[in-house]
């Protein structure tokens, strides 16, 4: 039986995580790498842990209680986890298990000093490190003490921090088991941590070494600041030598103690330069073996490095695959589309198949490769101009990369061009009929798609969809549509730049574009006010909506119709969904549930509108905006005429005002068309999924979301599916939520963070991009899920990003702050439409601003003040 309970580290393969845990598996793998020294030892396997847990039947009840506790109820988690730890530590280790461990100690030296280290099966994984969640004990001497500390390691699976970490990661306590690594103790001259990629920027070509004297516990515990060395291409490129006043040393009879370091030695480097370079070379071997950057704990003994732990660095954002060794610069699509959450594989592949430019996936997000555009001077200038107006942080990040002369290659101007430079698109007449015609063309195309797809099933559906995707791209790239969009944007830029120059007025276009015609996104918000008008007179309907959490979405509208006034309310909501039901938060991902699929998502917003507005608010809001725009136009033109050469300036401004009001609303329509098409595609694909479920090929419809479009086509054709692939994709998607996508990412893995580089804001203010003029003070409502909105009049919405689906909230707020966004992204356009002071691109706004705090939003100057 002993073979089940104990394995020598040299017998352990890195694939045996289920037997020896994450740490044990990595140590076993490390011991097989040529030139890597790992302290000798053995692993007490998860079979031993299961044997111990089986000794106490009551443990099952305690785990049931723990699984039911809210992870935010810290007191309950603390009490229950402490009880489970006491139970495990109180179990007497059975004789055969005790014998297996003591025999292993005899082989390695019974009275030697050992490190006794937890090694859970959910630990040191590619997607979750669980670093520091369970316990390690150093310099343990003698079989009795070692057995006691093995019990403590088993119990540490249920520390409060480990329990909370698992619950937040969606990991079931029962699926995690604990092995224990018992290793010969190392008594180092120096110790520390090596990161084979820069843990802050993500740059895979930069390694960092933290080093201190004595045991590594002094660094891990924060007792001392380490020496820090930065190494690139085998050379130390930066170093910081700290004053290391204390160290942790092992005691002869077991345990550790802190000790002062001799004053003459405190500021000496813990490692020589040659040792640092040699350590990084060892780290590169480890990285190559495991196939990803690693966080490595090391010890130096007599000029010889020993590796005591290695785990993947799980916080690094993945790099898009390029298929070559060239340098690449990637721009985040999510920051432009206002959706930085991860997307599921079907959503990614459909967007790739329907996008105008090649898209690269990494970490569940999409990126475009901007390298070629940055390489030639003309296309570089055009790209920097366009992205700089939209998001100054992206421009600054790109300029940071361009300042490194060796990263982006230089190409002649004849190379592929970038986006049109400002004013470079072909002119079109300022004619409202152009917009009317484009909208009608889009509606006709979508109606044809809906008609023709009805008869398509099986493999024929996928052939049809491939053709539909080409039509989709043709509509998107319609030259007249592009000209109309650019005409509105360029007129906005002209008005803001020129009126600032002529009149000294910032962001004049914000008021001039209020209630512009043909803006389908702002109409969507106002239309929900009309729905509230239908519902407001019926108290039974309002009461029904307040209790709607307990009703399934597919029964919601039918149940609504049964209450007094409910049929009228249902018809109003149905009519709204007929026009806007294809929308949802994160709508660029086809797999996201649409409002038509989950109409209860709209209920909190409808109730806010019922409570906060009077009947007829939609019409009044639109007319008020139009009047403000007219007054602003009269004011601007009057002031211009008073200037030298005033008539000419007023005439030019009038032409641009007419132009911006003609075209700026259309800016929102192409996205509406895309999402309308997506819902048609989605319903057809879900019908195929339903057939696959009925045939027993898939357990549930939504499993198709974890397949690419081509993989789903193959499954429909073959009626065979790889269940393990779907599970791996689900696990990966869950892990991607912990990653923050960068605006700009290089092929070295470096997340380049731009800066605003401004000094015109008060100390302590949060800097962002001004996108809608005005100043407003009010209560901050930090809302990350539109379905949890609970707004009062005068509230300021603070959120990560807003795509068009958030616009129904905009009618009820006084201002807007987002972490992501640019001058022409949807949230900015709608904020201007509704006259809301807005600042976007405020880094970490949802963490720096607390829900309920009073804040002041300076929408003209682009900063937010947190008020006392």
Tab-separated table of N, CA, C and O in Angstrom, residues 369-383 410-420:
chain	number	residue	atom	x	y	z
A	369	UNK	N	-3.476	43.917	-35.793
A	369	UNK	CA	-2.035	44.135	-35.918
A	369	UNK	C	-1.799	45.462	-36.641
A	369	UNK	O	-2.133	45.612	-37.816
A	370	UNK	N	-1.227	46.426	-35.927
A	370	UNK	CA	-1.014	47.775	-36.488
A	370	UNK	C	0.412	47.972	-36.976
A	370	UNK	O	0.782	49.092	-37.361
A	371	UNK	N	1.221	46.917	-37.000
A	371	UNK	CA	2.651	47.080	-37.278
A	371	UNK	C	2.903	47.704	-38.641
A	371	UNK	O	3.702	48.645	-38.773
A	372	UNK	N	2.245	47.192	-39.685
A	372	UNK	CA	2.494	47.711	-41.028
A	372	UNK	C	2.076	49.174	-41.146
A	372	UNK	O	2.732	49.968	-41.815
A	373	UNK	N	0.985	49.518	-40.499
A	373	UNK	CA	0.536	50.915	-40.565
A	373	UNK	C	1.499	51.849	-39.838
A	373	UNK	O	1.626	53.020	-40.206
A	374	UNK	N	2.126	51.335	-38.799
A	374	UNK	CA	3.080	52.167	-38.057
A	374	UNK	C	4.425	52.263	-38.765
A	374	UNK	O	5.243	53.130	-38.447
A	375	UNK	N	4.653	51.375	-39.726
A	375	UNK	CA	5.988	51.267	-40.322
A	375	UNK	C	6.293	52.365	-41.336
A	375	UNK	O	7.439	52.758	-41.493
A	376	UNK	N	5.275	52.868	-42.063
A	376	UNK	CA	5.553	53.897	-43.066
A	376	UNK	C	5.049	55.244	-42.561
A	376	UNK	O	3.996	55.322	-41.931
A	377	UNK	N	5.766	56.321	-42.829
A	377	UNK	CA	5.450	57.628	-42.231
A	377	UNK	C	4.024	58.110	-42.488
A	377	UNK	O	3.362	58.619	-41.583
A	378	UNK	N	3.516	57.973	-43.722
A	378	UNK	CA	2.194	58.518	-44.038
A	378	UNK	C	1.093	57.761	-43.300
A	378	UNK	O	0.220	58.364	-42.661
A	379	UNK	N	1.122	56.425	-43.387
A	379	UNK	CA	0.068	55.655	-42.715
A	379	UNK	C	0.210	55.768	-41.199
A	379	UNK	O	-0.785	55.736	-40.473
A	380	UNK	N	1.447	55.928	-40.704
A	380	UNK	CA	1.658	56.105	-39.262
A	380	UNK	C	0.987	57.395	-38.787
A	380	UNK	O	0.272	57.412	-37.787
A	381	UNK	N	1.201	58.483	-39.528
A	381	UNK	CA	0.618	59.767	-39.142
A	381	UNK	C	-0.908	59.692	-39.137
A	381	UNK	O	-1.573	60.213	-38.229
A	382	UNK	N	-1.464	59.020	-40.153
A	382	UNK	CA	-2.927	58.897	-40.237
A	382	UNK	C	-3.468	58.084	-39.068
A	382	UNK	O	-4.478	58.452	-38.451
A	383	UNK	N	-2.804	56.981	-38.751
A	383	UNK	CA	-3.263	56.130	-37.655
A	383	UNK	C	-3.175	56.872	-36.328
A	383	UNK	O	-4.125	56.857	-35.532
A	410	UNK	N	10.974	50.210	-40.527
A	410	UNK	CA	10.607	51.346	-41.375
A	410	UNK	C	10.346	50.856	-42.789
A	410	UNK	O	11.140	50.114	-43.357
A	411	UNK	N	9.214	51.303	-43.346
A	411	UNK	CA	8.857	50.961	-44.723
A	411	UNK	C	8.616	52.260	-45.490
A	411	UNK	O	8.256	53.281	-44.900
A	412	UNK	N	8.791	52.235	-46.800
A	412	UNK	CA	8.476	53.444	-47.580
A	412	UNK	C	6.985	53.725	-47.570
A	412	UNK	O	6.161	52.845	-47.309
A	413	UNK	N	6.611	54.961	-47.908
A	413	UNK	CA	5.205	55.369	-47.891
A	413	UNK	C	4.333	54.588	-48.851
A	413	UNK	O	3.118	54.580	-48.737
A	414	UNK	N	4.941	53.926	-49.814
A	414	UNK	CA	4.153	53.166	-50.788
A	414	UNK	C	3.508	51.939	-50.157
A	414	UNK	O	2.688	51.280	-50.767
A	415	UNK	N	3.876	51.628	-48.908
A	415	UNK	CA	3.303	50.463	-48.242
A	415	UNK	C	1.814	50.647	-48.001
A	415	UNK	O	1.238	51.691	-48.317
A	416	UNK	N	1.177	49.631	-47.425
A	416	UNK	CA	-0.273	49.695	-47.199
A	416	UNK	C	-0.627	50.902	-46.348
A	416	UNK	O	0.060	51.206	-45.386
A	417	UNK	N	-1.689	51.581	-46.725
A	417	UNK	CA	-2.090	52.782	-46.001
A	417	UNK	C	-2.892	52.462	-44.761
A	417	UNK	O	-3.392	51.376	-44.590
A	418	UNK	N	-2.985	53.447	-43.897
A	418	UNK	CA	-3.784	53.290	-42.693
A	418	UNK	C	-5.160	53.874	-42.903
A	418	UNK	O	-5.604	54.068	-44.025
A	419	UNK	N	-5.844	54.188	-41.809
A	419	UNK	CA	-7.150	54.824	-41.931
A	419	UNK	C	-7.001	56.179	-42.609
A	419	UNK	O	-5.927	56.769	-42.576
A	420	UNK	N	-8.040	56.691	-43.214
A	420	UNK	CA	-7.907	57.978	-43.907
A	420	UNK	C	-7.512	59.068	-42.926
A	420	UNK	O	-8.020	59.111	-41.814
